[in-house]
């Protein structure tokens, strides 16, 4: 039987950065559910590279991860195993560009014990008087790369969201640990908000740095933290140039992107929001993605 939530993690109370925590924000960006365009992983990499951070809590991954479902990497050389890339599920105390400290939860999404994991994160949130929790996600969407990156926002209280958000009605989606965490936090009366950046279907399997930049900026706007995005500017611009060049060489794909632009513009003009109209007939992710990937595969052949 599963034990107490507190047995899932270890707090590193000897770390001096813990003394700087005063009602911090907790950002959680787990790997393993959906991360179109690698938006979440690129955002995490940007924050870890540009900001100082210290691990203050470590989760027991042996209790949470199914290694056979997501096998960690072993490095073999010279007739021996020389390295092991052990999964890490940790919370870091990060210092933003203005000197404020916030918490960042990263690592693989737990395969098991989601309820116990959510309760454990809740204990840590209460221990440090977390004032707001922010979850990050990137989802594939029928939108063109030539328009601003859209965002779906959800929260445990309507007051946490600016503007109307009832754009899709009621739907059922596959369960994920981050979603359950937000749901349980809401039941417990904690403030939590989630951002899901919209990534064009046809680049969902490639790195799309604009998504990471959008997620970081949305987090900064919601929390008041000063978070870095400039490190993603060059990569985002390079991808836009690459896409423009590829579309100029393939009329069929260019026409499909143009159709997405027309649908997007029509919806924005009618509603003032950068989301797709439910009645708009658009290519599916498989249709659009298959044609674009086939085009790229043709380019890679000798």
PDB file of C-alpha atoms in Angstrom:
ATOM      1  CA  UNK A   1       0.000   0.000   0.000  1.00  0.00           C
ATOM      2  CA  UNK A   2       1.076   3.568  -0.663  1.00  0.00           C
ATOM      3  CA  UNK A   3       2.526   5.441   2.268  1.00  0.00           C
ATOM      4  CA  UNK A   4       2.119   9.007   3.411  1.00  0.00           C
ATOM      5  CA  UNK A   5       2.642  11.851   0.879  1.00  0.00           C
ATOM      6  CA  UNK A   6       5.536  13.145   2.952  1.00  0.00           C
ATOM      7  CA  UNK A   7       7.444   9.930   2.291  1.00  0.00           C
ATOM      8  CA  UNK A   8       7.600  10.766  -1.442  1.00  0.00           C
ATOM      9  CA  UNK A   9      10.041  13.655  -1.123  1.00  0.00           C
ATOM     10  CA  UNK A  10      12.963  15.047   0.814  1.00  0.00           C
ATOM     11  CA  UNK A  11      13.301  18.719   1.697  1.00  0.00           C
ATOM     12  CA  UNK A  12      16.855  20.048   1.691  1.00  0.00           C
ATOM     13  CA  UNK A  13      16.433  22.355   4.635  1.00  0.00           C
ATOM     14  CA  UNK A  14      20.169  22.916   4.853  1.00  0.00           C
ATOM     15  CA  UNK A  15      20.065  24.946   1.618  1.00  0.00           C
ATOM     16  CA  UNK A  16      20.316  28.660   2.537  1.00  0.00           C
ATOM     17  CA  UNK A  17      18.039  29.701  -0.357  1.00  0.00           C
ATOM     18  CA  UNK A  18      15.097  28.336   1.594  1.00  0.00           C
ATOM     19  CA  UNK A  19      15.394  31.331   3.904  1.00  0.00           C
ATOM     20  CA  UNK A  20      14.614  33.641   0.958  1.00  0.00           C
ATOM     21  CA  UNK A  21      11.234  32.036   0.256  1.00  0.00           C
ATOM     22  CA  UNK A  22       8.370  34.319   1.201  1.00  0.00           C
ATOM     23  CA  UNK A  23       4.989  33.328  -0.279  1.00  0.00           C
ATOM     24  CA  UNK A  24       6.601  32.337  -3.592  1.00  0.00           C
ATOM     25  CA  UNK A  25       5.053  31.339  -6.892  1.00  0.00           C
ATOM     26  CA  UNK A  26       5.338  27.644  -7.818  1.00  0.00           C
ATOM     27  CA  UNK A  27       5.739  26.880 -11.534  1.00  0.00           C
ATOM     28  CA  UNK A  28       5.328  23.243 -12.558  1.00  0.00           C
ATOM     29  CA  UNK A  29       6.494  22.047 -15.967  1.00  0.00           C
ATOM     30  CA  UNK A  30       6.449  18.262 -16.112  1.00  0.00           C
ATOM     31  CA  UNK A  31       7.637  16.161 -19.032  1.00  0.00           C
ATOM     32  CA  UNK A  32       5.699  13.223 -20.408  1.00  0.00           C
ATOM     33  CA  UNK A  33       2.159  14.265 -21.376  1.00  0.00           C
ATOM     34  CA  UNK A  34       1.940  16.620 -24.361  1.00  0.00           C
ATOM     35  CA  UNK A  35       4.614  19.131 -25.308  1.00  0.00           C
ATOM     36  CA  UNK A  36       3.988  20.308 -28.859  1.00  0.00           C
ATOM     37  CA  UNK A  37       6.956  22.074 -30.385  1.00  0.00           C
ATOM     38  CA  UNK A  38       8.947  21.166 -27.243  1.00  0.00           C
ATOM     39  CA  UNK A  39       7.545  24.409 -25.853  1.00  0.00           C
ATOM     40  CA  UNK A  40       7.621  23.391 -22.196  1.00  0.00           C
ATOM     41  CA  UNK A  41      11.019  21.704 -22.325  1.00  0.00           C
ATOM     42  CA  UNK A  42      12.521  24.692 -24.141  1.00  0.00           C
ATOM     43  CA  UNK A  43      11.009  27.057 -21.568  1.00  0.00           C
ATOM     44  CA  UNK A  44      12.481  24.997 -18.712  1.00  0.00           C
ATOM     45  CA  UNK A  45      15.883  24.907 -20.398  1.00  0.00           C
ATOM     46  CA  UNK A  46      15.781  28.688 -20.829  1.00  0.00           C
ATOM     47  CA  UNK A  47      14.963  29.316 -17.174  1.00  0.00           C
ATOM     48  CA  UNK A  48      17.603  26.884 -15.923  1.00  0.00           C
ATOM     49  CA  UNK A  49      20.234  28.376 -18.207  1.00  0.00           C
ATOM     50  CA  UNK A  50      19.565  32.050 -17.544  1.00  0.00           C
ATOM     51  CA  UNK A  51      18.600  32.051 -13.851  1.00  0.00           C
ATOM     52  CA  UNK A  52      20.296  30.816 -10.701  1.00  0.00           C
ATOM     53  CA  UNK A  53      18.609  27.888  -9.023  1.00  0.00           C
ATOM     54  CA  UNK A  54      19.141  25.455  -6.160  1.00  0.00           C
ATOM     55  CA  UNK A  55      17.354  22.154  -5.563  1.00  0.00           C
ATOM     56  CA  UNK A  56      15.331  22.352  -2.357  1.00  0.00           C
ATOM     57  CA  UNK A  57      13.170  19.228  -2.727  1.00  0.00           C
ATOM     58  CA  UNK A  58      13.798  15.852  -4.357  1.00  0.00           C
ATOM     59  CA  UNK A  59      11.084  13.300  -5.129  1.00  0.00           C
ATOM     60  CA  UNK A  60      11.645   9.554  -4.877  1.00  0.00           C
ATOM     61  CA  UNK A  61      11.371   8.636  -8.562  1.00  0.00           C
ATOM     62  CA  UNK A  62      11.673   4.920  -7.785  1.00  0.00           C
ATOM     63  CA  UNK A  63       8.157   5.155  -6.357  1.00  0.00           C
ATOM     64  CA  UNK A  64       6.719   7.288  -9.153  1.00  0.00           C
ATOM     65  CA  UNK A  65       8.306   6.289 -12.463  1.00  0.00           C
ATOM     66  CA  UNK A  66       7.767   3.191 -14.602  1.00  0.00           C
ATOM     67  CA  UNK A  67      11.265   2.708 -15.981  1.00  0.00           C
ATOM     68  CA  UNK A  68      10.117   0.175 -18.582  1.00  0.00           C
ATOM     69  CA  UNK A  69       7.688   2.724 -20.051  1.00  0.00           C
ATOM     70  CA  UNK A  70      10.320   5.468 -20.252  1.00  0.00           C
ATOM     71  CA  UNK A  71      13.689   3.786 -20.106  1.00  0.00           C
ATOM     72  CA  UNK A  72      16.502   6.051 -18.847  1.00  0.00           C
ATOM     73  CA  UNK A  73      19.662   6.133 -20.929  1.00  0.00           C
ATOM     74  CA  UNK A  74      22.673   3.978 -20.078  1.00  0.00           C
ATOM     75  CA  UNK A  75      25.950   4.849 -21.797  1.00  0.00           C
ATOM     76  CA  UNK A  76      28.117   1.928 -22.867  1.00  0.00           C
ATOM     77  CA  UNK A  77      31.736   2.274 -23.992  1.00  0.00           C
ATOM     78  CA  UNK A  78      34.958   0.285 -23.819  1.00  0.00           C
ATOM     79  CA  UNK A  79      33.198  -2.926 -22.771  1.00  0.00           C
ATOM     80  CA  UNK A  80      31.516  -1.300 -19.771  1.00  0.00           C
ATOM     81  CA  UNK A  81      28.586   0.868 -18.746  1.00  0.00           C
ATOM     82  CA  UNK A  82      30.109   4.235 -17.934  1.00  0.00           C
ATOM     83  CA  UNK A  83      27.127   6.488 -17.223  1.00  0.00           C
ATOM     84  CA  UNK A  84      23.443   6.453 -16.271  1.00  0.00           C
ATOM     85  CA  UNK A  85      21.051   9.321 -16.933  1.00  0.00           C
ATOM     86  CA  UNK A  86      18.908   8.921 -13.830  1.00  0.00           C
ATOM     87  CA  UNK A  87      15.531  10.687 -13.964  1.00  0.00           C
ATOM     88  CA  UNK A  88      15.134  13.579 -11.547  1.00  0.00           C
ATOM     89  CA  UNK A  89      11.889  15.051 -10.268  1.00  0.00           C
ATOM     90  CA  UNK A  90      12.860  18.107  -8.234  1.00  0.00           C
ATOM     91  CA  UNK A  91      11.782  21.507  -7.011  1.00  0.00           C
ATOM     92  CA  UNK A  92      14.304  24.320  -7.336  1.00  0.00           C
ATOM     93  CA  UNK A  93      14.380  27.725  -5.696  1.00  0.00           C
ATOM     94  CA  UNK A  94      14.971  30.043  -8.656  1.00  0.00           C
ATOM     95  CA  UNK A  95      15.939  33.724  -8.567  1.00  0.00           C
ATOM     96  CA  UNK A  96      14.350  35.901 -11.247  1.00  0.00           C
ATOM     97  CA  UNK A  97      16.048  38.853 -12.943  1.00  0.00           C
ATOM     98  CA  UNK A  98      14.772  41.200 -10.255  1.00  0.00           C
ATOM     99  CA  UNK A  99      16.018  39.131  -7.339  1.00  0.00           C
ATOM    100  CA  UNK A 100      12.665  37.563  -6.415  1.00  0.00           C
ATOM    101  CA  UNK A 101      12.661  33.855  -5.545  1.00  0.00           C
ATOM    102  CA  UNK A 102      10.148  31.388  -6.978  1.00  0.00           C
ATOM    103  CA  UNK A 103       9.828  27.597  -7.096  1.00  0.00           C
ATOM    104  CA  UNK A 104      10.199  25.483 -10.238  1.00  0.00           C
ATOM    105  CA  UNK A 105       9.015  21.854 -10.324  1.00  0.00           C
ATOM    106  CA  UNK A 106      10.504  19.895 -13.236  1.00  0.00           C
ATOM    107  CA  UNK A 107      11.090  16.317 -14.268  1.00  0.00           C
ATOM    108  CA  UNK A 108       9.121  13.370 -15.652  1.00  0.00           C
ATOM    109  CA  UNK A 109       5.397  13.203 -15.046  1.00  0.00           C
ATOM    110  CA  UNK A 110       4.767  10.459 -12.472  1.00  0.00           C
ATOM    111  CA  UNK A 111       3.460   7.242 -13.995  1.00  0.00           C
ATOM    112  CA  UNK A 112       1.762   6.161 -10.775  1.00  0.00           C
ATOM    113  CA  UNK A 113       0.482   7.527  -7.449  1.00  0.00           C
ATOM    114  CA  UNK A 114      -0.866  10.779  -8.893  1.00  0.00           C
ATOM    115  CA  UNK A 115      -3.058  11.456  -5.860  1.00  0.00           C
ATOM    116  CA  UNK A 116      -0.208  10.927  -3.443  1.00  0.00           C
ATOM    117  CA  UNK A 117       2.075  13.063  -5.614  1.00  0.00           C
ATOM    118  CA  UNK A 118      -0.486  15.895  -5.714  1.00  0.00           C
ATOM    119  CA  UNK A 119      -0.839  15.728  -1.949  1.00  0.00           C
ATOM    120  CA  UNK A 120       2.956  15.827  -1.582  1.00  0.00           C
ATOM    121  CA  UNK A 121       3.249  18.931  -3.764  1.00  0.00           C
ATOM    122  CA  UNK A 122       0.425  20.430  -1.713  1.00  0.00           C
ATOM    123  CA  UNK A 123       2.385  19.834   1.472  1.00  0.00           C
ATOM    124  CA  UNK A 124       5.395  21.615   0.009  1.00  0.00           C
ATOM    125  CA  UNK A 125       3.179  24.472  -1.189  1.00  0.00           C
ATOM    126  CA  UNK A 126       1.781  24.872   2.313  1.00  0.00           C
ATOM    127  CA  UNK A 127       5.236  24.563   3.884  1.00  0.00           C
ATOM    128  CA  UNK A 128       6.475  27.582   1.938  1.00  0.00           C
ATOM    129  CA  UNK A 129       3.137  29.474   1.781  1.00  0.00           C
ATOM    130  CA  UNK A 130       2.974  29.348  -2.021  1.00  0.00           C
ATOM    131  CA  UNK A 131       0.665  32.128  -3.181  1.00  0.00           C
ATOM    132  CA  UNK A 132       0.050  30.936  -6.754  1.00  0.00           C
ATOM    133  CA  UNK A 133       0.779  27.792  -8.762  1.00  0.00           C
ATOM    134  CA  UNK A 134       1.341  28.005 -12.523  1.00  0.00           C
ATOM    135  CA  UNK A 135       1.262  24.998 -14.867  1.00  0.00           C
ATOM    136  CA  UNK A 136       2.770  25.016 -18.369  1.00  0.00           C
ATOM    137  CA  UNK A 137       1.707  23.002 -21.412  1.00  0.00           C
ATOM    138  CA  UNK A 138       1.958  23.215 -25.213  1.00  0.00           C
ATOM    139  CA  UNK A 139      -0.750  21.677 -27.405  1.00  0.00           C
ATOM    140  CA  UNK A 140      -1.044  21.192 -31.185  1.00  0.00           C
ATOM    141  CA  UNK A 141      -3.672  23.406 -32.787  1.00  0.00           C
ATOM    142  CA  UNK A 142      -5.013  24.281 -36.236  1.00  0.00           C
ATOM    143  CA  UNK A 143      -3.312  27.670 -36.296  1.00  0.00           C
ATOM    144  CA  UNK A 144      -0.749  29.206 -38.683  1.00  0.00           C
ATOM    145  CA  UNK A 145       2.806  29.990 -37.651  1.00  0.00           C
ATOM    146  CA  UNK A 146       2.445  33.418 -39.272  1.00  0.00           C
ATOM    147  CA  UNK A 147       0.111  34.666 -36.546  1.00  0.00           C
ATOM    148  CA  UNK A 148       0.720  35.386 -32.838  1.00  0.00           C
ATOM    149  CA  UNK A 149       0.889  32.307 -30.638  1.00  0.00           C
ATOM    150  CA  UNK A 150      -2.455  31.747 -28.947  1.00  0.00           C
ATOM    151  CA  UNK A 151      -3.013  30.568 -25.415  1.00  0.00           C
ATOM    152  CA  UNK A 152      -5.675  28.668 -23.508  1.00  0.00           C
ATOM    153  CA  UNK A 153      -5.859  29.697 -19.860  1.00  0.00           C
ATOM    154  CA  UNK A 154      -7.613  27.921 -16.999  1.00  0.00           C
ATOM    155  CA  UNK A 155      -7.597  28.498 -13.264  1.00  0.00           C
ATOM    156  CA  UNK A 156      -9.076  27.450  -9.949  1.00  0.00           C
ATOM    157  CA  UNK A 157     -10.865  30.825  -9.638  1.00  0.00           C
ATOM    158  CA  UNK A 158     -12.415  32.934 -12.435  1.00  0.00           C
ATOM    159  CA  UNK A 159     -10.784  36.042 -10.977  1.00  0.00           C
ATOM    160  CA  UNK A 160      -7.349  34.678 -11.891  1.00  0.00           C
ATOM    161  CA  UNK A 161      -8.128  34.879 -15.622  1.00  0.00           C
ATOM    162  CA  UNK A 162      -8.365  38.072 -17.669  1.00  0.00           C
ATOM    163  CA  UNK A 163     -11.237  38.147 -20.144  1.00  0.00           C
ATOM    164  CA  UNK A 164     -13.723  35.449 -21.241  1.00  0.00           C
ATOM    165  CA  UNK A 165     -12.374  31.929 -21.510  1.00  0.00           C
ATOM    166  CA  UNK A 166     -15.464  29.839 -22.324  1.00  0.00           C
ATOM    167  CA  UNK A 167     -14.337  29.159 -25.880  1.00  0.00           C
ATOM    168  CA  UNK A 168     -14.703  25.406 -26.039  1.00  0.00           C
ATOM    169  CA  UNK A 169     -17.518  24.534 -23.657  1.00  0.00           C
ATOM    170  CA  UNK A 170     -17.276  21.252 -21.734  1.00  0.00           C
ATOM    171  CA  UNK A 171     -14.954  18.538 -23.017  1.00  0.00           C
ATOM    172  CA  UNK A 172     -13.225  15.474 -21.610  1.00  0.00           C
ATOM    173  CA  UNK A 173      -9.466  15.189 -22.101  1.00  0.00           C
ATOM    174  CA  UNK A 174      -6.919  12.504 -21.209  1.00  0.00           C
ATOM    175  CA  UNK A 175      -5.889  12.739 -17.577  1.00  0.00           C
ATOM    176  CA  UNK A 176      -2.473  14.096 -16.698  1.00  0.00           C
ATOM    177  CA  UNK A 177      -0.679  14.746 -13.425  1.00  0.00           C
ATOM    178  CA  UNK A 178      -0.446  18.511 -13.958  1.00  0.00           C
ATOM    179  CA  UNK A 179      -4.180  18.775 -14.570  1.00  0.00           C
ATOM    180  CA  UNK A 180      -4.977  16.695 -11.505  1.00  0.00           C
ATOM    181  CA  UNK A 181      -2.602  18.834  -9.456  1.00  0.00           C
ATOM    182  CA  UNK A 182      -4.465  21.992 -10.482  1.00  0.00           C
ATOM    183  CA  UNK A 183      -7.834  20.338  -9.820  1.00  0.00           C
ATOM    184  CA  UNK A 184      -6.877  19.151  -6.327  1.00  0.00           C
ATOM    185  CA  UNK A 185      -5.342  22.517  -5.514  1.00  0.00           C
ATOM    186  CA  UNK A 186      -8.607  24.179  -6.459  1.00  0.00           C
ATOM    187  CA  UNK A 187     -10.556  21.816  -4.223  1.00  0.00           C
ATOM    188  CA  UNK A 188      -8.203  22.727  -1.382  1.00  0.00           C
ATOM    189  CA  UNK A 189      -8.766  26.454  -1.937  1.00  0.00           C
ATOM    190  CA  UNK A 190      -5.314  27.136  -3.388  1.00  0.00           C
ATOM    191  CA  UNK A 191      -4.875  29.549  -6.279  1.00  0.00           C
ATOM    192  CA  UNK A 192      -3.632  27.820  -9.427  1.00  0.00           C
ATOM    193  CA  UNK A 193      -3.520  28.802 -13.076  1.00  0.00           C
ATOM    194  CA  UNK A 194      -2.543  26.886 -16.203  1.00  0.00           C
ATOM    195  CA  UNK A 195      -1.307  27.992 -19.616  1.00  0.00           C
ATOM    196  CA  UNK A 196      -1.515  25.853 -22.760  1.00  0.00           C
ATOM    197  CA  UNK A 197       0.213  27.471 -25.718  1.00  0.00           C
ATOM    198  CA  UNK A 198      -1.201  26.753 -29.177  1.00  0.00           C
ATOM    199  CA  UNK A 199       1.364  25.264 -31.545  1.00  0.00           C
ATOM    200  CA  UNK A 200       0.751  24.872 -35.305  1.00  0.00           C
ATOM    201  CA  UNK A 201       0.044  21.218 -36.044  1.00  0.00           C
ATOM    202  CA  UNK A 202       2.673  21.007 -38.706  1.00  0.00           C
ATOM    203  CA  UNK A 203       5.554  21.992 -36.409  1.00  0.00           C
ATOM    204  CA  UNK A 204       4.336  20.108 -33.335  1.00  0.00           C
ATOM    205  CA  UNK A 205       7.065  17.465 -33.665  1.00  0.00           C
ATOM    206  CA  UNK A 206       9.879  19.965 -34.091  1.00  0.00           C
ATOM    207  CA  UNK A 207      11.399  22.501 -31.725  1.00  0.00           C
ATOM    208  CA  UNK A 208       9.336  25.691 -31.906  1.00  0.00           C
ATOM    209  CA  UNK A 209      11.014  28.255 -29.630  1.00  0.00           C
ATOM    210  CA  UNK A 210       8.234  30.818 -30.040  1.00  0.00           C
ATOM    211  CA  UNK A 211       6.071  28.565 -27.863  1.00  0.00           C
ATOM    212  CA  UNK A 212       8.582  28.631 -25.025  1.00  0.00           C
ATOM    213  CA  UNK A 213       8.865  32.396 -25.269  1.00  0.00           C
ATOM    214  CA  UNK A 214       5.076  32.733 -25.089  1.00  0.00           C
ATOM    215  CA  UNK A 215       4.796  30.448 -22.041  1.00  0.00           C
ATOM    216  CA  UNK A 216       7.533  32.289 -20.150  1.00  0.00           C
ATOM    217  CA  UNK A 217       6.011  35.680 -20.902  1.00  0.00           C
ATOM    218  CA  UNK A 218       2.536  34.517 -19.852  1.00  0.00           C
ATOM    219  CA  UNK A 219       3.985  33.284 -16.563  1.00  0.00           C
ATOM    220  CA  UNK A 220       5.755  36.586 -16.011  1.00  0.00           C
ATOM    221  CA  UNK A 221       2.574  38.561 -16.731  1.00  0.00           C
ATOM    222  CA  UNK A 222       0.495  36.436 -14.348  1.00  0.00           C
ATOM    223  CA  UNK A 223       2.962  36.441 -11.478  1.00  0.00           C
ATOM    224  CA  UNK A 224       4.937  39.675 -11.717  1.00  0.00           C
ATOM    225  CA  UNK A 225       8.182  37.734 -11.979  1.00  0.00           C
ATOM    226  CA  UNK A 226      10.937  39.064 -14.246  1.00  0.00           C
ATOM    227  CA  UNK A 227      11.722  36.081 -16.456  1.00  0.00           C
ATOM    228  CA  UNK A 228      14.167  35.913 -19.394  1.00  0.00           C
ATOM    229  CA  UNK A 229      12.981  35.360 -22.970  1.00  0.00           C
ATOM    230  CA  UNK A 230      15.673  37.095 -25.016  1.00  0.00           C
ATOM    231  CA  UNK A 231      17.700  33.891 -25.214  1.00  0.00           C
ATOM    232  CA  UNK A 232      14.966  32.425 -27.406  1.00  0.00           C
ATOM    233  CA  UNK A 233      14.714  35.337 -29.844  1.00  0.00           C
ATOM    234  CA  UNK A 234      17.367  34.212 -32.314  1.00  0.00           C
ATOM    235  CA  UNK A 235      16.156  30.603 -32.390  1.00  0.00           C
ATOM    236  CA  UNK A 236      12.531  31.682 -32.878  1.00  0.00           C
ATOM    237  CA  UNK A 237      13.497  34.012 -35.726  1.00  0.00           C
ATOM    238  CA  UNK A 238      15.563  31.279 -37.388  1.00  0.00           C
ATOM    239  CA  UNK A 239      12.631  28.868 -37.342  1.00  0.00           C
ATOM    240  CA  UNK A 240      10.369  31.493 -38.929  1.00  0.00           C
ATOM    241  CA  UNK A 241      12.893  32.019 -41.728  1.00  0.00           C
ATOM    242  CA  UNK A 242      13.221  28.270 -42.248  1.00  0.00           C
ATOM    243  CA  UNK A 243       9.454  27.823 -42.461  1.00  0.00           C
ATOM    244  CA  UNK A 244       9.118  30.726 -44.893  1.00  0.00           C
ATOM    245  CA  UNK A 245      11.760  29.178 -47.142  1.00  0.00           C
ATOM    246  CA  UNK A 246      10.138  25.766 -47.037  1.00  0.00           C
ATOM    247  CA  UNK A 247       6.675  27.122 -47.834  1.00  0.00           C
ATOM    248  CA  UNK A 248       8.021  29.132 -50.759  1.00  0.00           C
ATOM    249  CA  UNK A 249       9.199  25.868 -52.311  1.00  0.00           C
ATOM    250  CA  UNK A 250       5.954  23.929 -51.894  1.00  0.00           C
ATOM    251  CA  UNK A 251       2.745  25.487 -53.252  1.00  0.00           C
ATOM    252  CA  UNK A 252       0.405  22.862 -51.800  1.00  0.00           C
ATOM    253  CA  UNK A 253       1.600  23.314 -48.238  1.00  0.00           C
ATOM    254  CA  UNK A 254       1.661  27.097 -48.661  1.00  0.00           C
ATOM    255  CA  UNK A 255      -1.990  27.031 -49.718  1.00  0.00           C
ATOM    256  CA  UNK A 256      -2.928  25.002 -46.643  1.00  0.00           C
ATOM    257  CA  UNK A 257      -1.156  27.474 -44.366  1.00  0.00           C
ATOM    258  CA  UNK A 258      -2.920  30.311 -46.184  1.00  0.00           C
ATOM    259  CA  UNK A 259      -6.253  28.617 -45.486  1.00  0.00           C
ATOM    260  CA  UNK A 260      -5.351  28.496 -41.796  1.00  0.00           C
ATOM    261  CA  UNK A 261      -4.490  32.199 -41.915  1.00  0.00           C
ATOM    262  CA  UNK A 262      -7.879  33.034 -43.424  1.00  0.00           C
ATOM    263  CA  UNK A 263      -9.743  30.999 -40.809  1.00  0.00           C
ATOM    264  CA  UNK A 264      -7.680  32.524 -38.022  1.00  0.00           C
ATOM    265  CA  UNK A 265      -8.191  36.096 -39.246  1.00  0.00           C
ATOM    266  CA  UNK A 266     -11.909  35.584 -39.728  1.00  0.00           C
ATOM    267  CA  UNK A 267     -12.319  34.274 -36.205  1.00  0.00           C
ATOM    268  CA  UNK A 268     -10.234  37.033 -34.641  1.00  0.00           C
ATOM    269  CA  UNK A 269     -12.181  39.645 -36.597  1.00  0.00           C
ATOM    270  CA  UNK A 270     -15.490  38.223 -35.371  1.00  0.00           C
ATOM    271  CA  UNK A 271     -14.563  37.576 -31.744  1.00  0.00           C
ATOM    272  CA  UNK A 272     -11.395  39.521 -30.990  1.00  0.00           C
ATOM    273  CA  UNK A 273      -9.768  36.335 -29.705  1.00  0.00           C
ATOM    274  CA  UNK A 274      -6.962  34.330 -31.241  1.00  0.00           C
ATOM    275  CA  UNK A 275      -8.692  30.955 -31.177  1.00  0.00           C
ATOM    276  CA  UNK A 276     -10.348  28.845 -33.840  1.00  0.00           C
ATOM    277  CA  UNK A 277     -14.064  28.941 -34.452  1.00  0.00           C
ATOM    278  CA  UNK A 278     -15.630  25.614 -33.641  1.00  0.00           C
ATOM    279  CA  UNK A 279     -17.536  25.620 -36.922  1.00  0.00           C
ATOM    280  CA  UNK A 280     -14.525  26.312 -39.123  1.00  0.00           C
ATOM    281  CA  UNK A 281     -13.674  23.330 -41.365  1.00  0.00           C
ATOM    282  CA  UNK A 282      -9.906  22.899 -41.047  1.00  0.00           C
ATOM    283  CA  UNK A 283      -7.427  20.183 -41.984  1.00  0.00           C
ATOM    284  CA  UNK A 284      -6.858  17.708 -39.187  1.00  0.00           C
ATOM    285  CA  UNK A 285      -3.523  17.416 -37.436  1.00  0.00           C
ATOM    286  CA  UNK A 286      -2.829  14.143 -39.257  1.00  0.00           C
ATOM    287  CA  UNK A 287      -3.710  15.567 -42.664  1.00  0.00           C
ATOM    288  CA  UNK A 288      -1.687  18.722 -42.335  1.00  0.00           C
ATOM    289  CA  UNK A 289       1.188  17.154 -40.452  1.00  0.00           C
ATOM    290  CA  UNK A 290       1.498  14.190 -42.826  1.00  0.00           C
ATOM    291  CA  UNK A 291       1.748  16.400 -45.889  1.00  0.00           C
ATOM    292  CA  UNK A 292       4.257  18.741 -44.321  1.00  0.00           C
ATOM    293  CA  UNK A 293       6.393  15.896 -42.960  1.00  0.00           C
ATOM    294  CA  UNK A 294       6.305  14.169 -46.352  1.00  0.00           C
ATOM    295  CA  UNK A 295       7.544  17.390 -47.898  1.00  0.00           C
ATOM    296  CA  UNK A 296      10.399  17.640 -45.426  1.00  0.00           C
ATOM    297  CA  UNK A 297      11.270  13.956 -45.935  1.00  0.00           C
ATOM    298  CA  UNK A 298      11.542  14.539 -49.685  1.00  0.00           C
ATOM    299  CA  UNK A 299      13.985  17.355 -49.052  1.00  0.00           C
ATOM    300  CA  UNK A 300      16.192  15.129 -46.902  1.00  0.00           C
ATOM    301  CA  UNK A 301      16.571  12.366 -49.504  1.00  0.00           C
ATOM    302  CA  UNK A 302      19.861  12.370 -51.448  1.00  0.00           C
TER     303      UNK A 302
END
